[in-house]
C-alpha positions as a LaTeX table, in Angstrom:
\begin{tabular}{lrrr}
\hline
Residue & $x$ (\AA) & $y$ (\AA) & $z$ (\AA) \\
\hline
Phe1 & $-98.06$ & $-22.60$ & 53.33 \\
Lys2 & $-97.23$ & $-21.81$ & 57.02 \\
Pro3 & $-93.86$ & $-20.85$ & 57.80 \\
Gly4 & $-91.99$ & $-23.22$ & 60.11 \\
Thr5 & $-95.44$ & $-25.54$ & 60.19 \\
Glu6 & $-96.45$ & $-26.48$ & 56.95 \\
Ile7 & $-96.58$ & $-26.64$ & 53.39 \\
Val8 & $-99.00$ & $-27.91$ & 50.73 \\
Trp9 & $-98.45$ & $-28.86$ & 47.24 \\
Gln10 & $-100.96$ & $-29.58$ & 44.39 \\
Arg11 & $-100.19$ & $-31.16$ & 41.49 \\
Val12 & $-100.68$ & $-29.38$ & 38.27 \\
Pro13 & $-103.56$ & $-31.06$ & 36.31 \\
Asp14 & $-102.48$ & $-30.35$ & 32.74 \\
Tyr15 & $-98.75$ & $-31.11$ & 33.50 \\
Trp16 & $-97.23$ & $-31.47$ & 29.97 \\
Gly17 & $-95.20$ & $-34.31$ & 30.92 \\
Ala18 & $-97.81$ & $-36.73$ & 32.54 \\
Lys19 & $-97.92$ & $-39.05$ & 29.71 \\
Leu20 & $-94.05$ & $-39.76$ & 29.13 \\
Pro21 & $-93.12$ & $-43.21$ & 29.67 \\
Val22 & $-90.99$ & $-42.32$ & 32.61 \\
Lys23 & $-94.28$ & $-40.76$ & 34.33 \\
Ile24 & $-96.77$ & $-43.52$ & 33.68 \\
Gly25 & $-97.78$ & $-45.04$ & 37.02 \\
Arg26 & $-96.17$ & $-42.27$ & 38.96 \\
Glu27 & $-96.79$ & $-39.20$ & 40.80 \\
Asn28 & $-100.79$ & $-40.17$ & 41.86 \\
Phe29 & $-101.17$ & $-37.68$ & 44.66 \\
Asp30 & $-103.31$ & $-34.64$ & 44.09 \\
Arg31 & $-101.98$ & $-33.01$ & 47.18 \\
Gln32 & $-99.14$ & $-33.48$ & 49.50 \\
Arg33 & $-98.80$ & $-32.03$ & 52.93 \\
Phe34 & $-95.42$ & $-31.66$ & 54.54 \\
Ser35 & $-95.57$ & $-30.81$ & 58.42 \\
Tyr36 & $-92.65$ & $-29.66$ & 60.34 \\
Phe37 & $-91.56$ & $-31.12$ & 63.54 \\
Leu38 & $-88.65$ & $-29.82$ & 65.58 \\
Asp39 & $-88.05$ & $-32.97$ & 67.53 \\
Asp40 & $-88.17$ & $-36.38$ & 66.20 \\
Asn41 & $-90.06$ & $-37.70$ & 69.22 \\
Ala42 & $-92.85$ & $-35.49$ & 68.45 \\
Ser43 & $-92.60$ & $-36.74$ & 64.93 \\
Trp44 & $-92.87$ & $-40.47$ & 65.86 \\
Gln45 & $-95.82$ & $-39.81$ & 68.40 \\
Ala46 & $-97.82$ & $-38.04$ & 65.68 \\
Phe47 & $-97.15$ & $-41.08$ & 63.15 \\
Thr48 & $-98.38$ & $-43.30$ & 65.99 \\
Lys49 & $-101.72$ & $-41.85$ & 66.30 \\
Gly50 & $-102.39$ & $-41.41$ & 62.35 \\
Gly51 & $-103.77$ & $-38.37$ & 60.58 \\
Phe52 & $-100.32$ & $-36.34$ & 60.43 \\
Glu53 & $-97.97$ & $-38.91$ & 58.72 \\
Asp54 & $-98.95$ & $-41.48$ & 56.12 \\
Phe55 & $-95.77$ & $-43.13$ & 56.10 \\
Arg56 & $-92.49$ & $-42.84$ & 57.84 \\
Val57 & $-88.77$ & $-44.00$ & 56.77 \\
Glu58 & $-87.32$ & $-45.37$ & 60.13 \\
Ser59 & $-83.54$ & $-44.71$ & 60.73 \\
Arg60 & $-83.30$ & $-45.94$ & 64.21 \\
Ala61 & $-82.66$ & $-49.67$ & 65.07 \\
Gln62 & $-83.87$ & $-49.92$ & 68.48 \\
Arg63 & $-87.22$ & $-48.00$ & 67.25 \\
Trp64 & $-87.89$ & $-50.63$ & 64.63 \\
Ala65 & $-86.86$ & $-53.61$ & 66.91 \\
Val66 & $-88.93$ & $-53.03$ & 69.80 \\
Glu67 & $-91.21$ & $-49.61$ & 69.88 \\
Tyr68 & $-93.31$ & $-50.41$ & 66.92 \\
Thr69 & $-96.25$ & $-51.94$ & 69.26 \\
Phe70 & $-98.96$ & $-49.27$ & 69.20 \\
Pro71 & $-102.52$ & $-50.21$ & 68.86 \\
Ala72 & $-102.53$ & $-49.52$ & 64.98 \\
Ile73 & $-99.87$ & $-51.94$ & 64.46 \\
Lys74 & $-101.37$ & $-54.86$ & 66.40 \\
Ala75 & $-104.59$ & $-53.86$ & 64.46 \\
Gly76 & $-102.73$ & $-54.07$ & 61.26 \\
Asp77 & $-103.58$ & $-50.76$ & 60.29 \\
Val78 & $-99.94$ & $-49.79$ & 60.03 \\
Ile79 & $-97.48$ & $-52.03$ & 58.06 \\
Lys80 & $-93.94$ & $-52.61$ & 58.48 \\
Ala81 & $-91.75$ & $-53.28$ & 55.42 \\
Glu82 & $-88.36$ & $-53.59$ & 54.52 \\
Tyr83 & $-86.85$ & $-52.99$ & 50.82 \\
Pro84 & $-83.47$ & $-53.99$ & 49.83 \\
Thr85 & $-81.37$ & $-51.32$ & 48.09 \\
Thr86 & $-78.76$ & $-52.30$ & 45.33 \\
Ser87 & $-77.40$ & $-48.61$ & 45.16 \\
Pro88 & $-73.98$ & $-47.85$ & 46.70 \\
Glu89 & $-74.19$ & $-47.22$ & 50.66 \\
Pro90 & $-73.01$ & $-43.91$ & 52.07 \\
Met91 & $-69.83$ & $-43.34$ & 54.04 \\
Gln92 & $-71.23$ & $-42.50$ & 57.23 \\
Ala93 & $-68.74$ & $-41.84$ & 59.95 \\
Tyr94 & $-67.05$ & $-39.98$ & 62.41 \\
Val95 & $-65.19$ & $-37.06$ & 60.78 \\
Met96 & $-61.75$ & $-36.05$ & 62.09 \\
Asn97 & $-61.27$ & $-32.33$ & 61.01 \\
Thr98 & $-57.41$ & $-32.44$ & 60.11 \\
Arg99 & $-57.12$ & $-28.83$ & 59.80 \\
Arg100 & $-56.47$ & $-28.88$ & 63.47 \\
Pro101 & $-52.92$ & $-29.95$ & 64.46 \\
Leu102 & $-54.36$ & $-32.72$ & 66.81 \\
Phe103 & $-55.21$ & $-34.91$ & 63.87 \\
Gln104 & $-52.67$ & $-33.81$ & 61.36 \\
Asp105 & $-50.65$ & $-37.26$ & 62.37 \\
Val106 & $-52.14$ & $-40.42$ & 60.62 \\
Arg107 & $-50.92$ & $-42.33$ & 63.62 \\
Val108 & $-53.18$ & $-40.45$ & 65.75 \\
Arg109 & $-56.09$ & $-40.98$ & 63.18 \\
Gln110 & $-55.31$ & $-44.61$ & 63.20 \\
Ala111 & $-55.27$ & $-44.77$ & 66.89 \\
Leu112 & $-58.65$ & $-43.24$ & 67.20 \\
Thr113 & $-59.93$ & $-45.76$ & 64.58 \\
Tyr114 & $-58.59$ & $-48.57$ & 66.86 \\
Ala115 & $-60.58$ & $-47.34$ & 69.98 \\
Tyr116 & $-64.13$ & $-47.77$ & 68.01 \\
Asp117 & $-65.95$ & $-50.72$ & 69.05 \\
Phe118 & $-68.29$ & $-51.10$ & 66.48 \\
Glu119 & $-69.38$ & $-54.57$ & 67.33 \\
Ser120 & $-70.40$ & $-53.92$ & 70.82 \\
Met121 & $-72.63$ & $-51.11$ & 69.74 \\
Asn122 & $-74.13$ & $-53.13$ & 66.89 \\
Arg123 & $-75.05$ & $-55.99$ & 69.35 \\
Thr124 & $-76.08$ & $-53.85$ & 72.25 \\
Ile125 & $-77.68$ & $-50.76$ & 70.65 \\
Phe126 & $-78.64$ & $-51.49$ & 67.33 \\
Phe127 & $-80.00$ & $-55.09$ & 67.78 \\
Gly128 & $-77.33$ & $-56.55$ & 65.12 \\
Ala129 & $-79.14$ & $-54.82$ & 62.18 \\
Tyr130 & $-76.12$ & $-53.17$ & 60.82 \\
Thr131 & $-72.92$ & $-54.03$ & 58.94 \\
Arg132 & $-69.69$ & $-52.22$ & 59.28 \\
Thr133 & $-68.74$ & $-49.85$ & 56.37 \\
Asp134 & $-65.36$ & $-50.38$ & 55.06 \\
Ser135 & $-64.96$ & $-48.28$ & 52.09 \\
Tyr136 & $-65.70$ & $-44.87$ & 50.55 \\
Phe137 & $-67.57$ & $-46.32$ & 47.72 \\
Glu138 & $-69.38$ & $-49.53$ & 49.86 \\
Gly139 & $-71.45$ & $-51.66$ & 47.58 \\
Gly140 & $-71.11$ & $-52.40$ & 44.23 \\
Asp141 & $-67.74$ & $-52.77$ & 42.01 \\
Leu142 & $-66.37$ & $-49.42$ & 43.24 \\
Ala143 & $-65.08$ & $-50.51$ & 46.54 \\
Ser144 & $-61.59$ & $-51.72$ & 46.94 \\
Ser145 & $-60.79$ & $-55.01$ & 48.20 \\
Gly146 & $-57.70$ & $-57.49$ & 48.97 \\
Leu147 & $-54.40$ & $-56.27$ & 47.34 \\
Pro148 & $-54.29$ & $-53.35$ & 44.68 \\
Gln149 & $-53.82$ & $-55.42$ & 41.42 \\
Gly150 & $-54.05$ & $-54.85$ & 37.44 \\
Lys151 & $-54.62$ & $-51.47$ & 36.54 \\
Glu152 & $-55.19$ & $-50.36$ & 39.84 \\
Leu153 & $-51.91$ & $-51.36$ & 41.20 \\
Glu154 & $-50.41$ & $-49.59$ & 37.60 \\
Ile155 & $-52.19$ & $-46.32$ & 39.12 \\
Leu156 & $-50.80$ & $-46.51$ & 42.50 \\
Gln157 & $-47.14$ & $-47.53$ & 41.53 \\
Gln158 & $-46.88$ & $-43.89$ & 39.98 \\
Tyr159 & $-47.03$ & $-42.72$ & 44.07 \\
Arg160 & $-45.51$ & $-45.52$ & 45.51 \\
Asp161 & $-42.88$ & $-43.80$ & 47.34 \\
Lys162 & $-45.39$ & $-41.30$ & 48.95 \\
Leu163 & $-47.90$ & $-43.93$ & 50.19 \\
Pro164 & $-47.84$ & $-46.00$ & 52.99 \\
Pro165 & $-45.91$ & $-49.13$ & 52.14 \\
Glu166 & $-48.76$ & $-51.55$ & 53.93 \\
Leu167 & $-51.15$ & $-50.16$ & 51.21 \\
Phe168 & $-49.53$ & $-52.51$ & 48.71 \\
Thr169 & $-48.76$ & $-55.61$ & 51.23 \\
Gln170 & $-51.78$ & $-55.68$ & 53.42 \\
Glu171 & $-55.47$ & $-55.63$ & 53.02 \\
Phe172 & $-57.03$ & $-52.60$ & 54.46 \\
Lys173 & $-58.96$ & $-54.16$ & 57.45 \\
Leu174 & $-60.74$ & $-52.47$ & 60.22 \\
Pro175 & $-60.18$ & $-53.15$ & 63.85 \\
Val176 & $-62.97$ & $-55.74$ & 65.06 \\
Tyr177 & $-63.84$ & $-56.29$ & 68.81 \\
Thr178 & $-65.02$ & $-59.73$ & 68.87 \\
Ala179 & $-64.25$ & $-60.45$ & 72.83 \\
Pro180 & $-63.19$ & $-58.92$ & 76.03 \\
Gln181 & $-59.44$ & $-59.70$ & 74.96 \\
Ser182 & $-59.66$ & $-58.05$ & 71.41 \\
Gly183 & $-60.72$ & $-55.04$ & 73.28 \\
Arg184 & $-57.72$ & $-55.01$ & 75.28 \\
Glu185 & $-55.39$ & $-55.64$ & 72.18 \\
Asn186 & $-57.18$ & $-52.81$ & 70.22 \\
Leu187 & $-56.73$ & $-50.35$ & 72.93 \\
Arg188 & $-53.25$ & $-51.39$ & 73.57 \\
Lys189 & $-52.44$ & $-51.12$ & 69.73 \\
Ala190 & $-54.19$ & $-47.37$ & 69.65 \\
Tyr191 & $-51.92$ & $-46.45$ & 72.85 \\
Asp192 & $-48.93$ & $-47.51$ & 70.90 \\
Leu193 & $-49.36$ & $-45.63$ & 67.93 \\
Phe194 & $-50.34$ & $-42.59$ & 70.33 \\
Lys195 & $-46.82$ & $-43.10$ & 71.90 \\
Gln196 & $-45.45$ & $-43.39$ & 68.37 \\
Ala197 & $-47.00$ & $-39.82$ & 67.79 \\
Gly198 & $-45.41$ & $-38.46$ & 71.10 \\
Trp199 & $-48.53$ & $-38.85$ & 73.07 \\
Val200 & $-48.09$ & $-40.67$ & 76.59 \\
Asn201 & $-50.07$ & $-41.49$ & 79.71 \\
Arg202 & $-49.26$ & $-39.54$ & 82.75 \\
Gly203 & $-51.49$ & $-39.68$ & 86.03 \\
Gly204 & $-54.50$ & $-40.95$ & 83.86 \\
Lys205 & $-54.30$ & $-38.54$ & 81.40 \\
Leu206 & $-52.82$ & $-38.68$ & 77.61 \\
Val207 & $-50.61$ & $-35.75$ & 77.20 \\
Asn208 & $-48.13$ & $-34.39$ & 74.47 \\
Glu209 & $-44.50$ & $-35.80$ & 75.64 \\
Lys210 & $-42.98$ & $-32.51$ & 75.04 \\
Thr211 & $-45.03$ & $-29.96$ & 76.24 \\
Gly212 & $-47.44$ & $-31.69$ & 78.33 \\
Glu213 & $-50.65$ & $-30.44$ & 76.92 \\
Pro214 & $-53.48$ & $-32.74$ & 77.28 \\
Phe215 & $-55.54$ & $-34.41$ & 74.25 \\
Arg216 & $-58.82$ & $-33.11$ & 74.01 \\
Ile217 & $-61.61$ & $-33.75$ & 71.62 \\
Glu218 & $-64.78$ & $-32.35$ & 71.40 \\
Phe219 & $-67.68$ & $-34.19$ & 69.09 \\
Leu220 & $-70.02$ & $-31.98$ & 67.52 \\
Gly221 & $-73.72$ & $-33.08$ & 67.01 \\
Asn222 & $-76.98$ & $-31.71$ & 66.31 \\
Asp223 & $-79.56$ & $-34.36$ & 67.62 \\
Pro224 & $-79.82$ & $-36.05$ & 71.10 \\
Val225 & $-79.55$ & $-39.65$ & 69.04 \\
Asp226 & $-75.86$ & $-38.70$ & 68.61 \\
Glu227 & $-75.30$ & $-38.96$ & 71.99 \\
Arg228 & $-76.19$ & $-42.92$ & 71.70 \\
Val229 & $-73.58$ & $-42.86$ & 68.33 \\
Ala230 & $-70.82$ & $-41.00$ & 70.23 \\
Gly231 & $-71.04$ & $-42.15$ & 73.80 \\
Pro232 & $-69.37$ & $-45.79$ & 73.37 \\
Leu233 & $-66.42$ & $-44.40$ & 71.44 \\
Ile234 & $-66.19$ & $-41.28$ & 74.11 \\
Asp235 & $-66.13$ & $-43.94$ & 76.70 \\
Asn236 & $-63.18$ & $-45.50$ & 75.14 \\
Leu237 & $-61.12$ & $-42.70$ & 74.47 \\
Arg238 & $-61.58$ & $-41.91$ & 78.07 \\
Arg239 & $-60.16$ & $-45.37$ & 79.18 \\
Leu240 & $-56.94$ & $-44.33$ & 77.15 \\
Gly241 & $-56.77$ & $-40.81$ & 79.04 \\
Ile242 & $-58.15$ & $-38.52$ & 76.31 \\
Asp243 & $-60.45$ & $-35.97$ & 77.38 \\
Ala244 & $-63.31$ & $-36.43$ & 74.96 \\
Thr245 & $-66.66$ & $-34.88$ & 75.26 \\
Leu246 & $-69.93$ & $-34.25$ & 73.14 \\
Arg247 & $-71.51$ & $-30.85$ & 72.44 \\
Ile248 & $-75.26$ & $-30.88$ & 70.98 \\
Val249 & $-76.19$ & $-27.47$ & 69.31 \\
Asp250 & $-79.39$ & $-26.75$ & 67.26 \\
Asp251 & $-79.55$ & $-27.21$ & 63.47 \\
Ser252 & $-78.84$ & $-23.36$ & 62.62 \\
Gln253 & $-75.68$ & $-23.62$ & 64.87 \\
Tyr254 & $-74.60$ & $-26.92$ & 63.56 \\
Thr255 & $-74.80$ & $-25.77$ & 60.08 \\
Asn256 & $-72.82$ & $-22.82$ & 60.78 \\
Arg257 & $-70.08$ & $-24.45$ & 62.29 \\
Thr258 & $-69.76$ & $-27.25$ & 60.03 \\
Arg259 & $-69.76$ & $-24.73$ & 56.92 \\
Ala260 & $-66.91$ & $-22.80$ & 58.71 \\
Phe261 & $-65.23$ & $-25.97$ & 59.76 \\
Asp262 & $-65.20$ & $-25.14$ & 63.46 \\
Phe263 & $-65.30$ & $-28.55$ & 64.66 \\
Asp264 & $-62.82$ & $-31.24$ & 66.31 \\
Met265 & $-64.88$ & $-34.44$ & 65.31 \\
Leu266 & $-68.26$ & $-34.70$ & 63.92 \\
Ala267 & $-70.28$ & $-37.14$ & 65.52 \\
Val268 & $-71.98$ & $-38.40$ & 62.45 \\
Ala269 & $-71.55$ & $-37.27$ & 58.56 \\
Gly270 & $-72.54$ & $-38.99$ & 55.30 \\
Phe271 & $-71.07$ & $-39.10$ & 51.93 \\
Gln272 & $-73.37$ & $-40.37$ & 49.59 \\
Gln273 & $-71.98$ & $-41.83$ & 46.45 \\
Ser274 & $-73.25$ & $-42.99$ & 43.04 \\
Asn275 & $-72.29$ & $-45.65$ & 40.58 \\
Ser276 & $-70.61$ & $-43.07$ & 38.37 \\
Pro277 & $-68.38$ & $-40.79$ & 40.54 \\
Gly278 & $-67.24$ & $-37.89$ & 38.79 \\
Asn279 & $-66.60$ & $-33.93$ & 39.59 \\
Glu280 & $-68.45$ & $-34.45$ & 43.16 \\
Gln281 & $-65.11$ & $-36.18$ & 44.49 \\
Arg282 & $-63.58$ & $-32.29$ & 44.44 \\
Asp283 & $-65.98$ & $-31.16$ & 46.80 \\
Phe284 & $-65.70$ & $-34.21$ & 48.78 \\
Phe285 & $-61.81$ & $-34.65$ & 49.35 \\
Ser286 & $-59.82$ & $-32.13$ & 47.12 \\
Ser287 & $-57.30$ & $-29.81$ & 48.58 \\
Thr288 & $-59.06$ & $-26.74$ & 47.10 \\
Ala289 & $-62.36$ & $-27.69$ & 48.69 \\
Ala290 & $-60.67$ & $-27.90$ & 52.13 \\
Asp291 & $-60.18$ & $-24.39$ & 51.90 \\
Thr292 & $-63.33$ & $-23.36$ & 50.83 \\
Ser293 & $-66.07$ & $-22.65$ & 53.25 \\
Gly294 & $-69.12$ & $-24.67$ & 52.85 \\
Ser295 & $-67.56$ & $-27.45$ & 50.87 \\
Arg296 & $-68.12$ & $-31.21$ & 51.80 \\
Asn297 & $-64.75$ & $-31.59$ & 52.45 \\
Leu298 & $-65.20$ & $-31.71$ & 56.32 \\
Ala299 & $-62.30$ & $-33.69$ & 56.96 \\
Gly300 & $-60.03$ & $-30.99$ & 55.56 \\
Ile301 & $-58.28$ & $-33.49$ & 53.33 \\
Lys302 & $-55.27$ & $-31.97$ & 51.59 \\
Asn303 & $-53.50$ & $-34.55$ & 49.81 \\
Pro304 & $-51.67$ & $-34.05$ & 46.60 \\
Ile305 & $-51.93$ & $-37.76$ & 45.47 \\
Val306 & $-55.83$ & $-37.70$ & 46.28 \\
Asp307 & $-56.26$ & $-34.61$ & 44.17 \\
Ala308 & $-54.28$ & $-36.54$ & 41.31 \\
Leu309 & $-56.47$ & $-39.50$ & 41.79 \\
Ile310 & $-59.85$ & $-37.36$ & 41.89 \\
Asp311 & $-58.86$ & $-36.27$ & 38.13 \\
Arg312 & $-58.22$ & $-39.78$ & 37.24 \\
Val313 & $-61.44$ & $-40.84$ & 38.41 \\
Ile314 & $-63.21$ & $-37.77$ & 36.35 \\
Phe315 & $-61.12$ & $-38.32$ & 33.45 \\
Ala316 & $-61.47$ & $-41.94$ & 33.15 \\
Thr317 & $-61.92$ & $-43.25$ & 29.55 \\
Asp318 & $-64.17$ & $-46.21$ & 30.03 \\
Arg319 & $-65.92$ & $-48.19$ & 32.98 \\
Asp320 & $-62.98$ & $-50.54$ & 33.72 \\
Asp321 & $-60.82$ & $-47.45$ & 33.86 \\
Leu322 & $-63.02$ & $-45.63$ & 36.08 \\
Ile323 & $-63.32$ & $-48.71$ & 38.52 \\
Ala324 & $-59.63$ & $-48.94$ & 38.65 \\
Ala325 & $-59.27$ & $-45.32$ & 39.32 \\
Thr326 & $-62.06$ & $-45.36$ & 42.23 \\
His327 & $-60.28$ & $-48.13$ & 43.91 \\
Ala328 & $-57.09$ & $-46.50$ & 44.05 \\
Leu329 & $-58.74$ & $-43.30$ & 45.56 \\
Asp330 & $-60.66$ & $-45.34$ & 47.93 \\
Arg331 & $-57.55$ & $-47.12$ & 48.98 \\
Val332 & $-55.52$ & $-44.19$ & 49.49 \\
Leu333 & $-58.55$ & $-42.38$ & 51.46 \\
Leu334 & $-58.70$ & $-45.37$ & 53.87 \\
Trp335 & $-55.09$ & $-45.80$ & 54.41 \\
Asn336 & $-54.84$ & $-41.98$ & 55.64 \\
Tyr337 & $-57.66$ & $-42.58$ & 58.52 \\
Tyr338 & $-59.56$ & $-39.34$ & 57.61 \\
Met339 & $-62.61$ & $-40.82$ & 58.97 \\
Ile340 & $-63.81$ & $-43.54$ & 61.29 \\
Pro341 & $-66.02$ & $-45.43$ & 59.16 \\
Gln342 & $-69.54$ & $-46.37$ & 60.95 \\
Trp343 & $-72.15$ & $-48.39$ & 59.73 \\
His344 & $-74.97$ & $-49.15$ & 56.92 \\
Leu345 & $-78.04$ & $-51.06$ & 56.67 \\
Gly346 & $-78.64$ & $-52.25$ & 52.76 \\
Lys347 & $-82.27$ & $-51.61$ & 53.07 \\
Ile348 & $-84.94$ & $-49.16$ & 53.54 \\
Arg349 & $-87.25$ & $-49.55$ & 56.45 \\
Ile350 & $-90.53$ & $-48.12$ & 56.15 \\
Ala351 & $-93.80$ & $-47.72$ & 57.85 \\
Tyr352 & $-97.02$ & $-46.75$ & 56.52 \\
Trp353 & $-100.72$ & $-46.60$ & 57.13 \\
Asn354 & $-102.65$ & $-49.36$ & 55.41 \\
Lys355 & $-104.41$ & $-46.87$ & 52.79 \\
Phe356 & $-102.15$ & $-47.35$ & 49.78 \\
Gly357 & $-102.05$ & $-49.29$ & 47.00 \\
Ile358 & $-98.36$ & $-50.33$ & 46.16 \\
Pro359 & $-96.77$ & $-51.97$ & 43.14 \\
Glu360 & $-95.48$ & $-55.17$ & 43.87 \\
Lys361 & $-92.21$ & $-54.43$ & 41.98 \\
Gln362 & $-90.20$ & $-51.38$ & 43.69 \\
Pro363 & $-87.01$ & $-50.00$ & 42.19 \\
Thr364 & $-83.95$ & $-51.85$ & 43.93 \\
Tyr365 & $-81.67$ & $-48.92$ & 43.25 \\
Ser366 & $-83.49$ & $-46.80$ & 45.86 \\
Gly367 & $-85.31$ & $-49.48$ & 47.56 \\
Val368 & $-88.61$ & $-47.79$ & 47.45 \\
Asp369 & $-90.58$ & $-45.11$ & 45.35 \\
Gln370 & $-93.42$ & $-43.79$ & 47.06 \\
Asn371 & $-94.21$ & $-41.60$ & 43.92 \\
Ser372 & $-95.66$ & $-44.94$ & 42.48 \\
Trp373 & $-98.23$ & $-45.63$ & 45.31 \\
Trp374 & $-101.77$ & $-44.59$ & 45.19 \\
Ile375 & $-104.27$ & $-43.93$ & 47.69 \\
Asp376 & $-107.19$ & $-46.59$ & 47.87 \\
Pro377 & $-110.37$ & $-44.62$ & 48.87 \\
Asp378 & $-112.12$ & $-47.50$ & 50.55 \\
Lys379 & $-109.03$ & $-47.89$ & 53.05 \\
Glu380 & $-108.47$ & $-44.08$ & 53.80 \\
Lys381 & $-112.28$ & $-43.76$ & 54.45 \\
Ala382 & $-112.24$ & $-47.05$ & 56.94 \\
Leu383 & $-109.09$ & $-45.69$ & 58.71 \\
Ala384 & $-110.46$ & $-42.12$ & 59.06 \\
Ala385 & $-113.85$ & $-43.34$ & 60.59 \\
Lys386 & $-111.78$ & $-45.80$ & 63.16 \\
Tyr387 & $-109.24$ & $-43.26$ & 64.39 \\
Lys388 & $-111.17$ & $-39.94$ & 64.19 \\
Ser389 & $-111.68$ & $-40.06$ & 67.94 \\
Ser390 & $-108.01$ & $-40.45$ & 68.57 \\
Asn391 & $-107.00$ & $-36.95$ & 66.61 \\
\hline
\end{tabular}
């Protein structure tokens, strides 16, 4: 290995588990080289030239839609493929730090949610690729929907007097921006909620009605791409009179600040769930984790009902009980507006140099398993000869 540059892994030739059924047909590469790039654009350029990166999981919708036009693509030497996934989608969101007094009123958090125009972003920036996330357990049978009923309702009834009454009478719906008039309506709704929480517009600035303190939010990010993610929301917040800004920091500073919960709002954060939620929910959402430096409770959630529902999930007696408890937890998290949900894709976008043999069937849970691939020596030699001069 070369610190900060690359590391090469070599397969153990006499690995004791090579003949186990779960290993047959997998882990076919003798050597794997990982090269480190500090900039995504540099990594992208290296991939287009060949010889540095054999396959690339693409996370940028714009690049996938319009930038895969380099010569190797046109020649059929790089293949684009999409693999659908059936696993739960992560809750990707703007995360409000409720440790800050600014975000402790649920009406403020709901107002900020009303200011987010996903539909316009999806249409103009993401080429219509994404679907709005509206559950902490998106995908599968763990996501809440409709009105609570059955065992889930029975669980929630225990806390009825401490929950928003709308939780029992209205299906949770995120605001939708389908037309110019809906944008105005949503921003008007946002302002009404701010006003109920004690914030008013004076001279074009949203200020505290009693103290005159301006409403300020700094979004924290660690990638220039975060400007595209946070920018449209910041624009809408400024229309409401909010002093909203974005700060991009390097990875080390970002890690230190998130571990210490030193931020107003994160431009993007993800919370991956499984089909069998359990103890990890404490690290995500519990009151104890809210005060534990380095935990995943970035939002600072300190809610005794959430704590009780997490225990209900962990100690579920069977699958039906787990589903009901998870629905209840999901619903309480959503109605408290701790985060502004963003989007998910539902498939893996991958591009690869045409040097591999790939099984026709790939695991739908993860979308694709590169460890089931193998190198076709003839294809590899042909590519190496064809693109040798460009490297």
